[in-house]
CSV table of N, CA and C in Angstrom, one decimal:
chain,number,residue,atom,x,y,z
A,26,ASP,N,28.9,36.6,-223.7
A,26,ASP,CA,29.6,38.0,-223.3
A,26,ASP,C,28.8,38.1,-221.9
A,27,CYS,N,27.6,38.4,-222.0
A,27,CYS,CA,26.9,39.2,-221.1
A,27,CYS,C,26.5,38.6,-220.4
A,28,VAL,N,25.8,37.4,-220.4
A,28,VAL,CA,25.7,36.5,-219.3
A,28,VAL,C,26.8,35.9,-218.7
A,29,GLU,N,27.9,35.9,-218.8
A,29,GLU,CA,28.9,35.3,-218.1
A,29,GLU,C,29.6,36.3,-217.4
A,30,ARG,N,29.0,37.3,-217.8
A,30,ARG,CA,29.4,38.7,-216.8
A,30,ARG,C,28.2,39.1,-215.8
A,31,GLY,N,27.3,38.3,-215.8
A,31,GLY,CA,26.2,38.7,-214.8
A,31,GLY,C,25.3,39.7,-215.4
A,32,ASP,N,25.3,40.0,-216.1
A,32,ASP,CA,24.4,41.0,-216.9
A,32,ASP,C,23.0,40.7,-216.7
A,33,ASP,N,21.9,41.3,-216.1
A,33,ASP,CA,20.6,41.1,-215.6
A,33,ASP,C,19.7,41.7,-216.8
A,34,THR,N,20.6,42.4,-217.3
A,34,THR,CA,19.4,43.2,-218.4
A,34,THR,C,19.0,42.3,-219.7
A,35,VAL,N,19.8,41.2,-219.9
A,35,VAL,CA,19.5,40.3,-221.2
A,35,VAL,C,19.0,39.3,-221.0
A,36,TYR,N,18.0,38.5,-221.7
A,36,TYR,CA,17.3,37.6,-221.6
A,36,TYR,C,17.1,37.2,-222.8
A,37,LEU,N,17.1,35.8,-223.1
A,37,LEU,CA,16.6,35.3,-224.9
A,37,LEU,C,15.9,34.3,-224.6
A,38,THR,N,14.5,34.4,-225.2
A,38,THR,CA,13.7,33.9,-225.0
A,38,THR,C,13.1,33.7,-226.1
A,39,THR,N,11.4,32.5,-226.3
A,39,THR,CA,10.7,31.9,-227.4
A,39,THR,C,11.5,32.4,-228.6
A,40,GLN,N,12.3,31.8,-229.5
A,40,GLN,CA,13.1,32.4,-231.4
A,40,GLN,C,11.7,32.3,-232.1
A,41,ALA,N,11.9,32.8,-233.2
A,41,ALA,CA,10.9,32.6,-234.2
A,41,ALA,C,11.5,31.7,-234.6
A,42,VAL,N,10.7,30.5,-235.6
A,42,VAL,CA,10.6,29.5,-236.4
A,42,VAL,C,10.3,29.6,-237.4
A,43,ASP,N,11.2,29.0,-238.5
A,43,ASP,CA,10.8,29.0,-240.4
A,43,ASP,C,9.6,28.1,-240.3
A,44,GLU,N,8.7,28.2,-241.7
A,44,GLU,CA,7.8,27.2,-242.1
A,44,GLU,C,8.5,26.2,-242.9
A,45,ALA,N,7.9,24.8,-242.5
A,45,ALA,CA,8.7,23.7,-243.0
A,45,ALA,C,7.8,23.4,-244.5
A,46,ALA,N,8.4,22.9,-245.1
A,46,ALA,CA,7.8,22.4,-246.6
A,46,ALA,C,6.4,21.8,-246.6
A,47,ASP,N,6.3,21.0,-245.4
A,47,ASP,CA,4.8,20.7,-245.0
A,47,ASP,C,3.6,21.7,-244.8
A,48,GLY,N,4.2,23.1,-244.3
A,48,GLY,CA,3.5,24.2,-244.0
A,48,GLY,C,3.5,24.2,-242.2
A,49,HIS,N,4.1,23.0,-241.5
A,49,HIS,CA,3.9,23.4,-240.3
A,49,HIS,C,5.2,23.9,-239.8
A,50,PRO,N,5.6,24.2,-238.6
A,50,PRO,CA,6.5,24.9,-237.9
A,50,PRO,C,8.2,24.3,-237.7
A,51,GLU,N,9.0,24.7,-238.1
A,51,GLU,CA,9.9,23.5,-237.9
A,51,GLU,C,10.4,23.4,-236.6
A,52,LEU,N,11.3,22.7,-236.3
A,52,LEU,CA,11.3,22.1,-234.7
A,52,LEU,C,11.9,23.3,-233.8
A,53,MET,N,12.9,23.8,-234.8
A,53,MET,CA,13.7,24.7,-234.0
A,53,MET,C,14.0,25.7,-234.3
A,54,GLY,N,14.4,26.9,-234.2
A,54,GLY,CA,15.2,28.5,-234.7
A,54,GLY,C,16.1,28.7,-234.3
A,55,HIS,N,17.0,29.4,-234.7
A,55,HIS,CA,18.3,30.2,-234.5
A,55,HIS,C,18.1,30.7,-233.0
A,56,PRO,N,19.2,30.4,-232.3
A,56,PRO,CA,20.2,29.9,-232.3
A,56,PRO,C,20.5,28.3,-232.3
A,57,LEU,N,19.0,28.1,-231.9
A,57,LEU,CA,19.4,26.4,-232.0
A,57,LEU,C,19.9,25.8,-232.6
A,58,THR,N,19.6,26.1,-234.1
A,58,THR,CA,19.7,25.2,-235.4
A,58,THR,C,21.4,25.3,-235.3
A,59,ALA,N,21.8,26.3,-234.8
A,59,ALA,CA,23.8,26.1,-234.6
A,59,ALA,C,24.2,24.7,-233.8
A,60,LEU,N,23.6,25.1,-232.6
A,60,LEU,CA,23.8,24.1,-231.8
A,60,LEU,C,23.1,22.5,-231.5
A,61,ARG,N,22.3,22.1,-232.9
A,61,ARG,CA,21.5,21.1,-233.3
A,61,ARG,C,22.8,19.9,-232.9
A,62,GLY,N,24.0,19.7,-233.1
A,62,GLY,CA,24.5,18.7,-232.9
A,62,GLY,C,25.1,18.4,-231.4
A,63,ASP,N,25.1,19.4,-230.5
A,63,ASP,CA,25.3,19.2,-229.6
A,63,ASP,C,24.0,18.8,-228.0
A,64,PHE,N,23.3,18.6,-228.8
A,64,PHE,CA,22.0,17.7,-227.6
A,64,PHE,C,21.4,16.8,-228.7
A,65,GLU,N,21.1,15.4,-227.6
A,65,GLU,CA,20.6,14.7,-228.7
A,65,GLU,C,18.7,15.2,-228.8
A,66,LEU,N,17.8,14.8,-229.8
A,66,LEU,CA,16.8,15.7,-230.1
A,66,LEU,C,15.7,14.6,-229.2
A,67,ARG,N,16.1,13.4,-229.0
A,67,ARG,CA,15.2,12.6,-228.4
A,67,ARG,C,15.8,11.7,-227.4
A,68,PRO,N,16.4,12.1,-226.6
A,68,PRO,CA,16.9,11.0,-225.6
A,68,PRO,C,16.3,9.8,-225.0
A,69,SER,N,16.6,9.0,-224.6
A,69,SER,CA,16.0,8.0,-224.1
A,69,SER,C,14.9,8.4,-223.0
A,70,LEU,N,15.1,9.4,-222.2
A,70,LEU,CA,14.4,9.4,-221.1
A,70,LEU,C,13.1,9.8,-221.5
A,71,VAL,N,12.8,10.1,-222.7
A,71,VAL,CA,11.7,10.8,-223.4
A,71,VAL,C,10.6,9.5,-224.1
A,72,GLY,N,11.3,8.8,-223.8
A,72,GLY,CA,10.4,7.4,-224.9
A,72,GLY,C,9.9,7.6,-226.2
A,73,ASN,N,8.8,7.2,-226.2
A,73,ASN,CA,8.0,7.7,-227.5
A,73,ASN,C,7.6,8.8,-227.8
A,74,LEU,N,7.8,10.0,-227.0
A,74,LEU,CA,7.7,11.1,-227.1
A,74,LEU,C,8.3,11.9,-228.6
A,75,VAL,N,7.4,12.4,-229.2
A,75,VAL,CA,8.7,12.7,-230.6
A,75,VAL,C,8.0,14.5,-230.4
A,76,PRO,N,9.5,15.0,-230.4
A,76,PRO,CA,9.5,16.6,-230.2
A,76,PRO,C,8.5,17.3,-231.3
A,77,GLN,N,7.7,18.3,-230.6
A,77,GLN,CA,7.3,19.3,-231.4
A,77,GLN,C,7.7,20.6,-231.5
A,78,GLN,N,8.6,21.2,-230.8
A,78,GLN,CA,9.1,22.4,-230.4
A,78,GLN,C,10.4,22.1,-229.8
A,79,VAL,N,11.4,22.6,-230.0
A,79,VAL,CA,12.5,23.0,-229.3
A,79,VAL,C,12.9,24.5,-228.7
A,80,ASN,N,12.9,24.8,-227.8
A,80,ASN,CA,13.3,26.3,-227.4
A,80,ASN,C,14.3,26.5,-226.6
A,81,LEU,N,14.9,27.8,-226.6
A,81,LEU,CA,16.0,27.9,-225.3
A,81,LEU,C,15.7,29.3,-224.9
A,82,TRP,N,15.4,29.2,-223.6
A,82,TRP,CA,15.4,30.6,-222.7
A,82,TRP,C,16.9,30.5,-222.0
A,83,MET,N,17.5,31.8,-221.6
A,83,MET,CA,19.0,32.2,-221.1
A,83,MET,C,18.6,33.5,-220.7
A,84,GLY,N,19.4,33.6,-219.3
A,84,GLY,CA,19.5,34.5,-218.9
A,84,GLY,C,19.7,34.8,-217.2
A,85,VAL,N,20.3,35.6,-217.0
A,85,VAL,CA,20.8,36.2,-215.4
A,85,VAL,C,19.9,37.0,-214.4
A,86,SER,N,19.3,36.4,-213.5
A,86,SER,CA,19.0,37.5,-212.5
A,86,SER,C,19.2,37.4,-211.0
A,87,ARG,N,20.2,38.6,-210.5
A,87,ARG,CA,20.9,38.6,-209.0
A,87,ARG,C,19.7,38.5,-208.1
A,88,GLY,N,18.3,39.0,-208.5
A,88,GLY,CA,17.7,38.9,-207.2
A,88,GLY,C,16.0,37.8,-207.8
A,89,GLY,N,16.1,36.6,-208.4
A,89,GLY,CA,15.4,36.0,-209.2
A,89,GLY,C,14.7,36.5,-210.0
A,90,ALA,N,13.7,35.5,-210.2
A,90,ALA,CA,12.8,35.8,-211.5
A,90,ALA,C,11.9,34.9,-211.3
A,91,SER,N,10.5,35.1,-211.9
A,91,SER,CA,9.6,34.4,-211.7
A,91,SER,C,8.9,34.2,-213.2
A,92,SER,N,8.7,32.9,-214.0
A,92,SER,CA,8.0,32.8,-215.4
A,92,SER,C,6.3,32.7,-214.6
A,93,GLY,N,6.0,33.3,-213.6
A,93,GLY,CA,4.4,32.8,-213.5
A,93,GLY,C,3.9,31.9,-213.6
A,94,LEU,N,2.5,31.5,-212.7
A,94,LEU,CA,1.8,31.0,-213.1
A,94,LEU,C,1.3,30.9,-214.5
A,95,HIS,N,2.0,29.2,-215.2
A,95,HIS,CA,1.2,29.0,-216.7
A,95,HIS,C,1.0,27.6,-217.0
A,96,HIS,N,0.7,27.2,-218.1
A,96,HIS,CA,0.5,25.9,-218.2
A,96,HIS,C,0.8,25.7,-219.6
A,97,ASP,N,1.8,24.7,-219.9
A,97,ASP,CA,2.1,24.6,-221.6
A,97,ASP,C,1.1,23.3,-222.3
A,98,PHE,N,1.0,23.6,-223.2
A,98,PHE,CA,-0.1,22.3,-224.3
A,98,PHE,C,1.3,21.5,-224.7
A,99,HIS,N,2.0,21.2,-224.3
A,99,HIS,CA,2.6,20.2,-224.8
A,99,HIS,C,3.5,19.4,-223.6
A,100,ASP,N,4.0,18.2,-223.5
A,100,ASP,CA,4.9,17.8,-222.3
A,100,ASP,C,6.1,18.1,-222.9
A,101,ASN,N,6.9,18.5,-221.5
A,101,ASN,CA,8.0,19.6,-221.5
A,101,ASN,C,9.1,18.5,-220.8
A,102,LEU,N,10.6,18.7,-221.4
A,102,LEU,CA,11.9,18.2,-220.8
A,102,LEU,C,12.3,19.5,-220.9
A,103,TYR,N,12.9,19.8,-219.1
A,103,TYR,CA,13.4,21.2,-218.7
A,103,TYR,C,15.0,21.0,-218.4
A,104,VAL,N,15.9,21.6,-219.2
A,104,VAL,CA,17.2,21.6,-218.9
A,104,VAL,C,18.0,22.5,-218.1
A,105,LEU,N,18.2,22.1,-216.7
A,105,LEU,CA,19.3,23.6,-216.3
A,105,LEU,C,20.6,23.1,-216.7
A,106,LEU,N,21.3,24.1,-217.1
A,106,LEU,CA,22.5,24.5,-217.3
A,106,LEU,C,23.7,24.9,-216.2
A,107,ARG,N,22.9,25.7,-215.5
A,107,ARG,CA,23.7,26.1,-214.5
A,107,ARG,C,22.6,26.9,-213.3
A,108,GLY,N,22.6,27.2,-212.5
A,108,GLY,CA,22.0,27.7,-211.2
A,108,GLY,C,21.2,27.2,-210.7
A,109,ARG,N,19.8,27.9,-210.2
A,109,ARG,CA,19.0,26.6,-210.1
A,109,ARG,C,17.6,27.2,-209.9
A,110,LYS,N,16.5,26.4,-210.3
A,110,LYS,CA,14.8,27.2,-210.8
A,110,LYS,C,13.9,26.2,-210.0
A,111,ARG,N,13.1,26.7,-209.2
A,111,ARG,CA,12.0,25.8,-208.6
A,111,ARG,C,10.7,25.7,-209.4
A,112,PHE,N,10.2,24.6,-209.4
A,112,PHE,CA,9.1,24.5,-210.2
A,112,PHE,C,7.6,24.0,-209.1
A,113,ARG,N,6.8,24.8,-209.4
A,113,ARG,CA,5.7,24.3,-208.4
A,113,ARG,C,5.0,24.0,-209.7
A,114,LEU,N,4.6,22.5,-209.2
A,114,LEU,CA,3.3,21.5,-210.4
A,114,LEU,C,2.0,21.6,-209.5
A,115,PHE,N,1.0,21.8,-210.1
A,115,PHE,CA,-0.3,21.7,-209.9
A,115,PHE,C,-1.0,20.3,-210.9
A,116,ASP,N,-1.5,19.6,-210.2
A,116,ASP,CA,-2.5,18.4,-211.1
A,116,ASP,C,-3.9,19.2,-211.8
A,117,PRO,N,-3.7,18.8,-213.3
A,117,PRO,CA,-4.5,19.5,-214.1
A,117,PRO,C,-6.1,19.4,-213.2
A,118,SER,N,-6.6,18.7,-212.6
A,118,SER,CA,-7.5,18.7,-211.9
A,118,SER,C,-8.1,19.9,-210.9
A,119,ALA,N,-6.9,20.5,-210.8
A,119,ALA,CA,-7.0,21.9,-209.7
A,119,ALA,C,-7.4,23.0,-210.9
A,120,SER,N,-7.1,22.9,-212.1
A,120,SER,CA,-7.5,24.1,-213.0
A,120,SER,C,-8.9,24.8,-212.4
A,121,PRO,N,-10.0,24.5,-212.4
A,121,PRO,CA,-10.7,25.0,-212.1
A,121,PRO,C,-11.1,25.8,-210.8
A,122,ARG,N,-10.1,25.4,-210.0
A,122,ARG,CA,-9.9,26.3,-208.6
A,122,ARG,C,-8.9,27.6,-209.2
A,123,MET,N,-8.3,27.4,-209.8
A,123,MET,CA,-7.2,28.5,-210.7
A,123,MET,C,-7.7,29.8,-210.7
A,124,HIS,N,-7.4,30.7,-210.6
A,124,HIS,CA,-7.8,32.2,-211.5
A,124,HIS,C,-7.0,32.1,-212.8
A,125,THR,N,-7.7,31.4,-213.7
A,125,THR,CA,-7.2,31.7,-215.3
A,125,THR,C,-7.6,32.8,-216.0
A,126,ALA,N,-6.7,33.0,-217.0
A,126,ALA,CA,-7.2,34.2,-217.8
A,126,ALA,C,-8.4,33.6,-218.6
A,127,GLY,N,-8.9,32.7,-219.3
A,127,GLY,CA,-9.9,32.3,-219.7
A,127,GLY,C,-10.6,31.3,-219.2
A,128,ARG,N,-12.1,31.2,-219.7
A,128,ARG,CA,-13.0,29.9,-218.6
A,128,ARG,C,-12.6,28.9,-219.2
A,129,ILE,N,-12.7,27.5,-218.9
A,129,ILE,CA,-12.3,26.6,-218.9
A,129,ILE,C,-13.7,25.6,-219.0
A,130,VAL,N,-13.4,24.9,-220.3
A,130,VAL,CA,-14.5,24.5,-220.8
A,130,VAL,C,-14.3,22.7,-220.9
A,131,ARG,N,-13.1,22.3,-220.6
A,131,ARG,CA,-13.1,21.0,-220.4
A,131,ARG,C,-11.4,20.8,-220.4
A,132,VAL,N,-10.9,19.7,-219.3
A,132,VAL,CA,-9.6,19.4,-219.1
A,132,VAL,C,-9.8,17.9,-219.4
A,133,HIS,N,-8.8,17.3,-220.3
A,133,HIS,CA,-8.8,16.1,-220.7
A,133,HIS,C,-8.3,15.6,-220.0
A,134,ALA,N,-8.2,14.0,-220.3
A,134,ALA,CA,-7.4,13.2,-219.3
A,134,ALA,C,-6.3,13.3,-219.0
A,135,ASN,N,-5.1,13.6,-220.3
A,135,ASN,CA,-3.9,13.8,-220.3
A,135,ASN,C,-3.5,15.2,-219.8
A,136,GLY,N,-4.2,15.9,-219.3
A,136,GLY,CA,-4.2,17.5,-218.8
A,136,GLY,C,-4.6,18.6,-219.4
A,137,ARG,N,-4.4,18.2,-220.5
A,137,ARG,CA,-4.7,19.0,-221.7
A,137,ARG,C,-6.2,19.9,-221.6
A,138,ILE,N,-5.9,21.1,-221.1
A,138,ILE,CA,-7.1,22.4,-220.7
A,138,ILE,C,-7.5,23.0,-222.2
A,139,VAL,N,-9.0,23.0,-222.5
A,139,VAL,CA,-9.6,23.7,-223.2
A,139,VAL,C,-10.2,25.0,-223.0
A,140,TYR,N,-10.2,26.5,-223.0
A,140,TYR,CA,-10.8,27.2,-223.2
A,140,TYR,C,-11.9,27.6,-223.9
A,141,ALA,N,-13.0,28.5,-223.4
A,141,ALA,CA,-14.0,29.2,-224.1
A,141,ALA,C,-13.2,29.6,-225.6
A,142,GLY,N,-13.8,29.3,-226.6
A,142,GLY,CA,-13.4,29.9,-227.7
A,142,GLY,C,-12.3,29.8,-228.4
A,143,GLN,N,-11.8,28.5,-228.0
A,143,GLN,CA,-11.1,27.5,-228.9
A,143,GLN,C,-11.6,26.4,-229.7
A,144,GLY,N,-12.8,26.1,-229.4
A,144,GLY,CA,-13.2,25.3,-230.6
A,144,GLY,C,-13.2,23.7,-229.8
A,145,ASP,N,-13.2,23.1,-230.7
A,145,ASP,CA,-13.4,21.3,-230.3
A,145,ASP,C,-11.9,20.9,-230.5
A,146,VAL,N,-10.9,21.7,-229.1
A,146,VAL,CA,-9.9,20.8,-229.3
A,146,VAL,C,-9.6,19.5,-228.7
A,147,ARG,N,-9.0,18.4,-229.2
A,147,ARG,CA,-8.6,17.0,-229.2
A,147,ARG,C,-7.5,17.0,-227.8
A,148,ALA,N,-7.4,16.2,-227.4
A,148,ALA,CA,-6.5,15.9,-226.1
A,148,ALA,C,-5.0,16.2,-226.6
A,149,ASP,N,-4.6,16.0,-228.0
A,149,ASP,CA,-3.1,16.3,-228.4
A,149,ASP,C,-3.2,17.6,-229.0
A,150,GLY,N,-4.2,18.5,-228.9
A,150,GLY,CA,-4.0,20.0,-229.3
A,150,GLY,C,-4.6,20.0,-230.8
A,151,ALA,N,-4.8,19.1,-231.5
A,151,ALA,CA,-5.3,19.1,-232.9
A,151,ALA,C,-6.8,19.6,-232.5
A,152,ASP,N,-7.8,20.6,-233.7
A,152,ASP,CA,-8.7,20.6,-233.5
A,152,ASP,C,-9.3,20.2,-234.9
C-alpha cells in the first residue's frame, strides 16, 4: 500500500534467508518464498546458470536514487517491474583504475574480483 501511494520513506532490501539442511543458505527468503509460484526460477534466458540466491528490492523515489558504484560476486538477472533504472557497466579489467574499498589482488577471467585478505578465492567464489 505504501509503495502504491508513492511513499518514498519505505524500501525493501535484501531479506534474511534460512539455512538449508546441507548447511548452505536457502535460495530465497520471505516474502519471495510466498511469491515463488509467480516467477520462473530458471528462465531460458539464463541458459545453464544455476541460481545461487534470489533477492527482491522494492521502493519509490520521487527524486531518484542510486545504489552507488559496486560489484556483485555472481551473475545477475535484473527485472524491473515498473519505472526505470539506469545501469552503468564497467569491464572488470577497469577495476584497478577505480577507487575500490579494498586492495585488488586478482581479477579472474570471468570478472570475479579478489581482494587482499580474502584468501585464495577461485573464479567461482569458492575458497
